PDB file of C-alpha atoms in Angstrom:
ATOM      1  CA  GLN A   4     108.672 101.420  79.611  1.00 78.00           C
ATOM      2  CA  SER A   5     107.994 103.306  82.731  1.00 91.00           C
ATOM      3  CA  ALA A   6     110.506 103.870  85.525  1.00 95.00           C
ATOM      4  CA  LEU A   7     109.786 102.288  89.150  1.00 97.00           C
ATOM      5  CA  THR A   8     107.466 104.301  91.044  1.00 98.00           C
ATOM      6  CA  GLN A   9     109.176 106.260  94.710  1.00 98.00           C
ATOM      7  CA  PRO A  10     109.015 107.999  96.773  1.00 98.00           C
ATOM      8  CA  ALA A  11     110.686 111.599  95.988  1.00 98.00           C
ATOM      9  CA  SER A  12     111.877 111.884  99.511  1.00 98.00           C
ATOM     10  CA  VAL A  13     112.145 110.186 103.083  1.00 98.00           C
ATOM     11  CA  SER A  14     113.451 111.032 105.910  1.00 97.00           C
ATOM     12  CA  GLY A  15     115.148 110.486 109.664  1.00 97.00           C
ATOM     13  CA  SER A  16     116.286 111.711 112.948  1.00 97.00           C
ATOM     14  CA  PRO A  17     119.589 109.351 113.848  1.00 97.00           C
ATOM     15  CA  GLY A  18     118.832 105.985 115.019  1.00 97.00           C
ATOM     16  CA  GLN A  19     115.390 105.801 113.690  1.00 97.00           C
ATOM     17  CA  SER A  20     114.179 103.403 111.004  1.00 98.00           C
ATOM     18  CA  ILE A  21     113.173 104.205 107.412  1.00 98.00           C
ATOM     19  CA  THR A  22     111.193 102.389 104.431  1.00 98.00           C
ATOM     20  CA  ILE A  23     111.758 103.334 100.150  1.00 98.00           C
ATOM     21  CA  SER A  24     108.938 102.044  98.145  1.00 98.00           C
ATOM     22  CA  CYS A  25     109.282 101.247  94.848  1.00 98.00           C
ATOM     23  CA  THR A  26     106.431 100.143  92.699  1.00 98.00           C
ATOM     24  CA  GLY A  27     106.454  98.158  88.945  1.00 98.00           C
ATOM     25  CA  THR A  28     103.716  96.001  87.812  1.00 97.00           C
ATOM     26  CA  SER A  29     103.918  92.339  87.296  1.00 96.00           C
ATOM     27  CA  SER A  30     105.945  92.486  84.138  1.00 96.00           C
ATOM     28  CA  ASP A  31     109.567  93.451  86.357  1.00 96.00           C
ATOM     29  CA  VAL A  32     109.068  93.864  89.904  1.00 97.00           C
ATOM     30  CA  GLY A  33     106.110  91.450  91.108  1.00 97.00           C
ATOM     31  CA  GLY A  34     107.281  89.132  87.877  1.00 96.00           C
ATOM     32  CA  TYR A  35     110.665  88.480  88.797  1.00 96.00           C
ATOM     33  CA  ASN A  36     113.403  88.601  92.418  1.00 96.00           C
ATOM     34  CA  TYR A  37     115.554  90.272  90.106  1.00 96.00           C
ATOM     35  CA  VAL A  38     115.116  93.797  91.912  1.00 97.00           C
ATOM     36  CA  SER A  39     118.051  95.800  92.574  1.00 97.00           C
ATOM     37  CA  TRP A  40     118.981  99.325  95.100  1.00 98.00           C
ATOM     38  CA  TYR A  41     122.048 101.372  94.178  1.00 98.00           C
ATOM     39  CA  GLN A  42     123.228 104.505  96.839  1.00 98.00           C
ATOM     40  CA  GLN A  43     124.478 107.879  95.146  1.00 98.00           C
ATOM     41  CA  HIS A  44     126.140 110.511  96.739  1.00 98.00           C
ATOM     42  CA  PRO A  45     126.421 113.969  95.064  1.00 96.00           C
ATOM     43  CA  GLY A  46     128.634 113.331  92.312  1.00 95.00           C
ATOM     44  CA  LYS A  47     129.872 109.694  92.767  1.00 97.00           C
ATOM     45  CA  ALA A  48     128.270 106.986  90.937  1.00 98.00           C
ATOM     46  CA  PRO A  49     125.731 103.794  91.982  1.00 98.00           C
ATOM     47  CA  LYS A  50     126.580 101.860  94.400  1.00 97.00           C
ATOM     48  CA  LEU A  51     125.127  98.240  94.738  1.00 97.00           C
ATOM     49  CA  MET A  52     123.457  98.156  97.814  1.00 97.00           C
ATOM     50  CA  ILE A  53     120.799  95.130  96.943  1.00 97.00           C
ATOM     51  CA  TYR A  54     120.188  92.297  94.457  1.00 97.00           C
ATOM     52  CA  GLU A  55     117.626  89.588  94.273  1.00 96.00           C
ATOM     53  CA  VAL A  56     115.020  91.541  96.655  1.00 97.00           C
ATOM     54  CA  SER A  57     116.870  91.097  99.419  1.00 97.00           C
ATOM     55  CA  ASN A  58     120.184  89.819  99.208  1.00 97.00           C
ATOM     56  CA  ARG A  59     122.881  91.857 100.766  1.00 97.00           C
ATOM     57  CA  PRO A  60     126.724  92.630  98.938  1.00 95.00           C
ATOM     58  CA  SER A  61     129.488  91.813 100.843  1.00 94.00           C
ATOM     59  CA  GLY A  62     130.900  94.447 102.419  1.00 95.00           C
ATOM     60  CA  VAL A  63     127.301  96.021 102.609  1.00 97.00           C
ATOM     61  CA  SER A  64     125.907  96.510 106.347  1.00 97.00           C
ATOM     62  CA  ASN A  65     123.244  95.315 107.910  1.00 96.00           C
ATOM     63  CA  ARG A  66     121.733  98.381 108.068  1.00 98.00           C
ATOM     64  CA  PHE A  67     120.079  97.392 104.992  1.00 98.00           C
ATOM     65  CA  SER A  68     117.260  95.263 104.173  1.00 98.00           C
ATOM     66  CA  GLY A  69     114.752  94.629 100.909  1.00 98.00           C
ATOM     67  CA  SER A  70     111.626  93.095 100.416  1.00 98.00           C
ATOM     68  CA  LYS A  71     108.939  92.476  98.486  1.00 98.00           C
ATOM     69  CA  SER A  72     104.958  91.934  98.147  1.00 97.00           C
ATOM     70  CA  GLY A  73     103.448  92.320  94.503  1.00 97.00           C
ATOM     71  CA  ASN A  74     104.675  95.178  92.048  1.00 98.00           C
ATOM     72  CA  THR A  75     106.241  97.033  95.073  1.00 98.00           C
ATOM     73  CA  ALA A  76     109.812  96.733  96.645  1.00 98.00           C
ATOM     74  CA  SER A  77     111.361  97.636  99.462  1.00 98.00           C
ATOM     75  CA  LEU A  78     114.428  99.019 100.976  1.00 98.00           C
ATOM     76  CA  THR A  79     114.590  99.594 104.451  1.00 98.00           C
ATOM     77  CA  ILE A  80     117.267 101.472 106.362  1.00 98.00           C
ATOM     78  CA  SER A  81     117.274 100.329 109.846  1.00 98.00           C
ATOM     79  CA  GLY A  82     119.494 102.171 112.773  1.00 97.00           C
ATOM     80  CA  LEU A  83     120.170 105.658 109.632  1.00 98.00           C
ATOM     81  CA  GLN A  84     123.535 107.447 110.379  1.00 97.00           C
ATOM     82  CA  ALA A  85     124.401 110.624 108.432  1.00 97.00           C
ATOM     83  CA  GLU A  86     126.261 108.664 105.481  1.00 97.00           C
ATOM     84  CA  ASP A  87     122.644 107.310 104.627  1.00 98.00           C
ATOM     85  CA  GLU A  88     121.396 110.366 103.556  1.00 98.00           C
ATOM     86  CA  ALA A  89     122.087 109.745  99.251  1.00 98.00           C
ATOM     87  CA  ASP A  90     119.963 109.077  96.810  1.00 98.00           C
ATOM     88  CA  TYR A  91     118.000 105.643  96.570  1.00 98.00           C
ATOM     89  CA  TYR A  92     117.738 103.880  93.094  1.00 98.00           C
ATOM     90  CA  CYS A  93     116.179 100.679  92.774  1.00 98.00           C
ATOM     91  CA  SER A  94     116.634  98.568  89.486  1.00 97.00           C
ATOM     92  CA  SER A  95     114.392  95.679  88.019  1.00 96.00           C
ATOM     93  CA  TYR A  96     114.695  93.620  85.269  1.00 95.00           C
ATOM     94  CA  THR A  97     111.739  93.179  83.082  1.00 94.00           C
ATOM     95  CA  SER A  98     109.266  90.794  80.635  1.00 94.00           C
ATOM     96  CA  SER A  99     111.105  92.068  77.477  1.00 92.00           C
ATOM     97  CA  SER A 100     114.418  91.428  78.751  1.00 90.00           C
ATOM     98  CA  THR A 101     115.260  95.097  79.148  1.00 92.00           C
ATOM     99  CA  ARG A 102     115.903  96.841  82.032  1.00 94.00           C
ATOM    100  CA  VAL A 103     114.427  99.597  84.258  1.00 96.00           C
ATOM    101  CA  PHE A 104     115.252 101.863  87.039  1.00 97.00           C
ATOM    102  CA  GLY A 105     112.713 103.691  89.713  1.00 98.00           C
ATOM    103  CA  THR A 106     112.459 107.398  89.377  1.00 98.00           C
ATOM    104  CA  GLY A 107     114.426 108.167  92.876  1.00 98.00           C
ATOM    105  CA  THR A 108     114.384 108.817  96.404  1.00 98.00           C
ATOM    106  CA  LYS A 109     116.157 111.299  98.374  1.00 98.00           C
ATOM    107  CA  VAL A 110     116.517 109.620 101.862  1.00 98.00           C
ATOM    108  CA  THR A 111     118.000 113.079 103.969  1.00 98.00           C
ATOM    109  CA  VAL A 112     119.138 112.665 107.360  1.00 97.00           C
ATOM    110  CA  LEU A 113     117.024 115.577 110.405  1.00 94.00           C
TER     111      LEU A 113
ATOM    112  CA  GLN B  27     139.616  94.618  90.795  1.00 92.00           C
ATOM    113  CA  LEU B  28     137.741  95.440  87.659  1.00 94.00           C
ATOM    114  CA  GLN B  29     137.842  98.702  86.755  1.00 97.00           C
ATOM    115  CA  LEU B  30     135.784 100.947  83.767  1.00 97.00           C
ATOM    116  CA  GLN B  31     136.227 103.711  82.206  1.00 98.00           C
ATOM    117  CA  GLU B  32     134.847 106.788  80.611  1.00 97.00           C
ATOM    118  CA  SER B  33     135.661 107.811  77.896  1.00 97.00           C
ATOM    119  CA  GLY B  34     134.865 109.729  74.784  1.00 96.00           C
ATOM    120  CA  SER B  35     133.763 114.005  73.796  1.00 90.00           C
ATOM    121  CA  GLY B  36     132.556 115.989  76.437  1.00 94.00           C
ATOM    122  CA  LEU B  37     130.922 118.586  74.104  1.00 97.00           C
ATOM    123  CA  VAL B  38     128.441 117.241  71.238  1.00 97.00           C
ATOM    124  CA  LYS B  39     126.640 119.684  68.277  1.00 97.00           C
ATOM    125  CA  PRO B  40     122.738 119.154  68.094  1.00 97.00           C
ATOM    126  CA  SER B  41     122.006 116.240  65.484  1.00 97.00           C
ATOM    127  CA  GLN B  42     125.253 114.915  65.161  1.00 98.00           C
ATOM    128  CA  THR B  43     126.048 111.842  67.034  1.00 98.00           C
ATOM    129  CA  LEU B  44     127.891 110.781  70.362  1.00 97.00           C
ATOM    130  CA  SER B  45     130.911 108.428  70.479  1.00 98.00           C
ATOM    131  CA  LEU B  46     131.219 106.530  73.643  1.00 98.00           C
ATOM    132  CA  THR B  47     134.155 104.454  74.720  1.00 98.00           C
ATOM    133  CA  CYS B  48     134.137 102.807  78.237  1.00 98.00           C
ATOM    134  CA  ALA B  49     137.594 100.316  79.168  1.00 98.00           C
ATOM    135  CA  VAL B  50     137.396  97.622  80.696  1.00 96.00           C
ATOM    136  CA  SER B  51     139.836  96.548  83.375  1.00 96.00           C
ATOM    137  CA  GLY B  52     141.515  93.538  85.962  1.00 94.00           C
ATOM    138  CA  GLY B  53     139.139  90.995  84.014  1.00 92.00           C
ATOM    139  CA  SER B  54     138.222  90.051  80.526  1.00 90.00           C
ATOM    140  CA  ILE B  55     135.129  92.007  79.064  1.00 91.00           C
ATOM    141  CA  SER B  56     134.990  88.064  77.636  1.00 87.00           C
ATOM    142  CA  SER B  57     134.351  86.601  81.028  1.00 78.00           C
ATOM    143  CA  GLY B  58     130.821  84.163  80.621  1.00 77.00           C
ATOM    144  CA  GLY B  59     127.652  85.031  82.027  1.00 85.00           C
ATOM    145  CA  TYR B  60     128.277  88.858  81.409  1.00 92.00           C
ATOM    146  CA  SER B  61     126.716  92.313  80.332  1.00 93.00           C
ATOM    147  CA  TRP B  62     128.145  95.103  79.699  1.00 96.00           C
ATOM    148  CA  SER B  63     125.984  98.517  80.131  1.00 97.00           C
ATOM    149  CA  TRP B  64     125.275 102.184  79.449  1.00 98.00           C
ATOM    150  CA  ILE B  65     122.818 104.034  81.429  1.00 98.00           C
ATOM    151  CA  ARG B  66     122.580 107.459  81.914  1.00 98.00           C
ATOM    152  CA  GLN B  67     121.725 110.234  84.305  1.00 98.00           C
ATOM    153  CA  PRO B  68     120.392 113.810  83.409  1.00 97.00           C
ATOM    154  CA  PRO B  69     121.953 116.950  85.964  1.00 97.00           C
ATOM    155  CA  GLY B  70     119.275 116.677  88.821  1.00 96.00           C
ATOM    156  CA  LYS B  71     117.685 113.739  87.685  1.00 97.00           C
ATOM    157  CA  GLY B  72     117.597 110.029  87.448  1.00 97.00           C
ATOM    158  CA  LEU B  73     119.204 106.696  86.329  1.00 97.00           C
ATOM    159  CA  GLU B  74     118.064 106.307  82.720  1.00 97.00           C
ATOM    160  CA  TRP B  75     119.377 102.626  81.654  1.00 96.00           C
ATOM    161  CA  ILE B  76     120.782 102.751  77.828  1.00 97.00           C
ATOM    162  CA  GLY B  77     121.518  99.079  76.730  1.00 96.00           C
ATOM    163  CA  TYR B  78     123.404  96.379  77.274  1.00 95.00           C
ATOM    164  CA  ILE B  79     125.351  94.489  74.895  1.00 94.00           C
ATOM    165  CA  TYR B  80     125.660  90.166  76.476  1.00 89.00           C
ATOM    166  CA  HIS B  81     128.832  88.647  76.338  1.00 78.00           C
ATOM    167  CA  SER B  82     127.104  86.293  73.284  1.00 80.00           C
ATOM    168  CA  GLY B  83     126.952  89.509  71.147  1.00 86.00           C
ATOM    169  CA  SER B  84     123.333  90.294  71.399  1.00 90.00           C
ATOM    170  CA  THR B  85     122.148  93.834  72.430  1.00 94.00           C
ATOM    171  CA  TYR B  86     119.425  94.918  74.124  1.00 93.00           C
ATOM    172  CA  TYR B  87     118.557  98.747  74.050  1.00 95.00           C
ATOM    173  CA  ASN B  88     116.072 101.261  76.394  1.00 95.00           C
ATOM    174  CA  PRO B  89     112.916 101.013  73.605  1.00 93.00           C
ATOM    175  CA  SER B  90     112.191 104.512  74.151  1.00 95.00           C
ATOM    176  CA  LEU B  91     115.830 105.222  72.443  1.00 96.00           C
ATOM    177  CA  LYS B  92     116.249 102.141  70.064  1.00 95.00           C
ATOM    178  CA  SER B  93     116.536 103.932  67.618  1.00 96.00           C
ATOM    179  CA  ARG B  94     118.964 105.910  67.866  1.00 97.00           C
ATOM    180  CA  VAL B  95     121.244 103.200  70.048  1.00 98.00           C
ATOM    181  CA  THR B  96     123.995 101.237  69.185  1.00 98.00           C
ATOM    182  CA  ILE B  97     126.710  99.299  71.440  1.00 97.00           C
ATOM    183  CA  SER B  98     128.921  97.378  70.576  1.00 96.00           C
ATOM    184  CA  VAL B  99     132.317  95.617  71.777  1.00 94.00           C
ATOM    185  CA  ASP B 100     135.853  95.990  70.794  1.00 93.00           C
ATOM    186  CA  ARG B 101     137.258  91.998  72.900  1.00 91.00           C
ATOM    187  CA  SER B 102     141.119  92.933  71.614  1.00 93.00           C
ATOM    188  CA  LYS B 103     141.054  96.028  73.432  1.00 95.00           C
ATOM    189  CA  ASN B 104     138.705  94.249  76.308  1.00 94.00           C
ATOM    190  CA  GLN B 105     136.585  97.318  75.592  1.00 96.00           C
ATOM    191  CA  PHE B 106     132.880  98.122  74.642  1.00 96.00           C
ATOM    192  CA  SER B 107     131.721 101.552  73.474  1.00 97.00           C
ATOM    193  CA  LEU B 108     128.421 103.708  72.909  1.00 98.00           C
ATOM    194  CA  LYS B 109     126.789 104.700  70.083  1.00 98.00           C
ATOM    195  CA  LEU B 110     123.676 107.822  70.141  1.00 98.00           C
ATOM    196  CA  SER B 111     122.632 109.386  66.925  1.00 97.00           C
ATOM    197  CA  SER B 112     120.766 112.703  66.155  1.00 97.00           C
ATOM    198  CA  VAL B 113     120.991 114.258  69.789  1.00 98.00           C
ATOM    199  CA  THR B 114     119.668 116.930  71.643  1.00 98.00           C
ATOM    200  CA  ALA B 115     119.798 119.458  74.937  1.00 97.00           C
ATOM    201  CA  ALA B 116     117.882 116.107  76.079  1.00 97.00           C
ATOM    202  CA  ASP B 117     120.623 113.964  75.767  1.00 98.00           C
ATOM    203  CA  THR B 118     122.773 116.183  78.089  1.00 98.00           C
ATOM    204  CA  ALA B 119     123.370 113.611  80.645  1.00 98.00           C
ATOM    205  CA  VAL B 120     126.742 111.461  82.730  1.00 98.00           C
ATOM    206  CA  TYR B 121     127.154 108.248  81.325  1.00 98.00           C
ATOM    207  CA  TYR B 122     128.076 105.137  83.024  1.00 98.00           C
ATOM    208  CA  CYS B 123     129.117 101.885  81.830  1.00 98.00           C
ATOM    209  CA  ALA B 124     128.301  99.301  84.338  1.00 97.00           C
ATOM    210  CA  ARG B 125     129.088  95.682  84.048  1.00 96.00           C
ATOM    211  CA  GLU B 126     125.753  93.139  84.351  1.00 93.00           C
ATOM    212  CA  HIS B 127     126.165  89.755  86.865  1.00 88.00           C
ATOM    213  CA  PRO B 128     124.056  86.641  85.170  1.00 84.00           C
ATOM    214  CA  THR B 129     121.431  87.395  88.239  1.00 84.00           C
ATOM    215  CA  TRP B 130     120.435  91.194  86.680  1.00 86.00           C
ATOM    216  CA  LEU B 131     122.858  93.392  89.355  1.00 91.00           C
ATOM    217  CA  PHE B 132     124.925  96.133  88.352  1.00 94.00           C
ATOM    218  CA  ASP B 133     128.432  95.709  90.544  1.00 94.00           C
ATOM    219  CA  TYR B 134     130.632  97.888  88.887  1.00 96.00           C
ATOM    220  CA  TRP B 135     130.661 101.131  87.545  1.00 97.00           C
ATOM    221  CA  GLY B 136     132.652 103.058  85.690  1.00 98.00           C
ATOM    222  CA  GLN B 137     132.514 107.000  87.272  1.00 97.00           C
ATOM    223  CA  GLY B 138     131.054 108.648  84.298  1.00 98.00           C
ATOM    224  CA  THR B 139     131.120 111.045  82.285  1.00 98.00           C
ATOM    225  CA  LEU B 140     129.110 114.857  81.474  1.00 98.00           C
ATOM    226  CA  VAL B 141     128.257 115.202  77.939  1.00 98.00           C
ATOM    227  CA  THR B 142     126.832 117.948  77.552  1.00 98.00           C
ATOM    228  CA  VAL B 143     124.786 118.623  73.812  1.00 98.00           C
ATOM    229  CA  SER B 144     125.060 123.016  72.227  1.00 96.00           C
ATOM    230  CA  SER B 145     125.834 124.767  69.372  1.00 94.00           C
TER     231      SER B 145
END
């Protein structure tokens, strides 16, 4: 199985909004609403930020939102803050009952 | 609060078998509906899903690793394990264990443990 495709890097100034894309196929992202997003700071374990495409776990800021269109899911961070600087990964359930992660996106706050 | 903690050898010789254990505390590994997963991250690279064991004992593995991976559970010790055989330098990575919620999200993670493959 191939990793989901994400841009290597995205940057924005404080207060701005940025969007990270996650492109898969009809056998993963496009076929199921089981896309989740994870934030990872250096040296730390990933943290769940979005699940089932657009749901936020308790405790995650409402500045984080998710959506999906066809085979591409997206994570939007609004009101960008310095603490949002991290790596972000998408993940999807697949038709083979396996899981696949995205290639990862480094978010830089300018 | 559920906690997961990886343990095992941090240095493995090429061609040997990597063995890791994930101890679960604050909850039962037999809780219905959850799966218990292994995920790895080579230095400076992205996350790679290795596989999981379902609460029923069924296992699913990454097709690219399937021939070398075994995930098992020890309910008496509330832990699950990973074995990866015939390792090479490409298997050097931080290995994470994680709980997967019934709606296919990883909600609890261990802190990760670095395994280096080197002679």
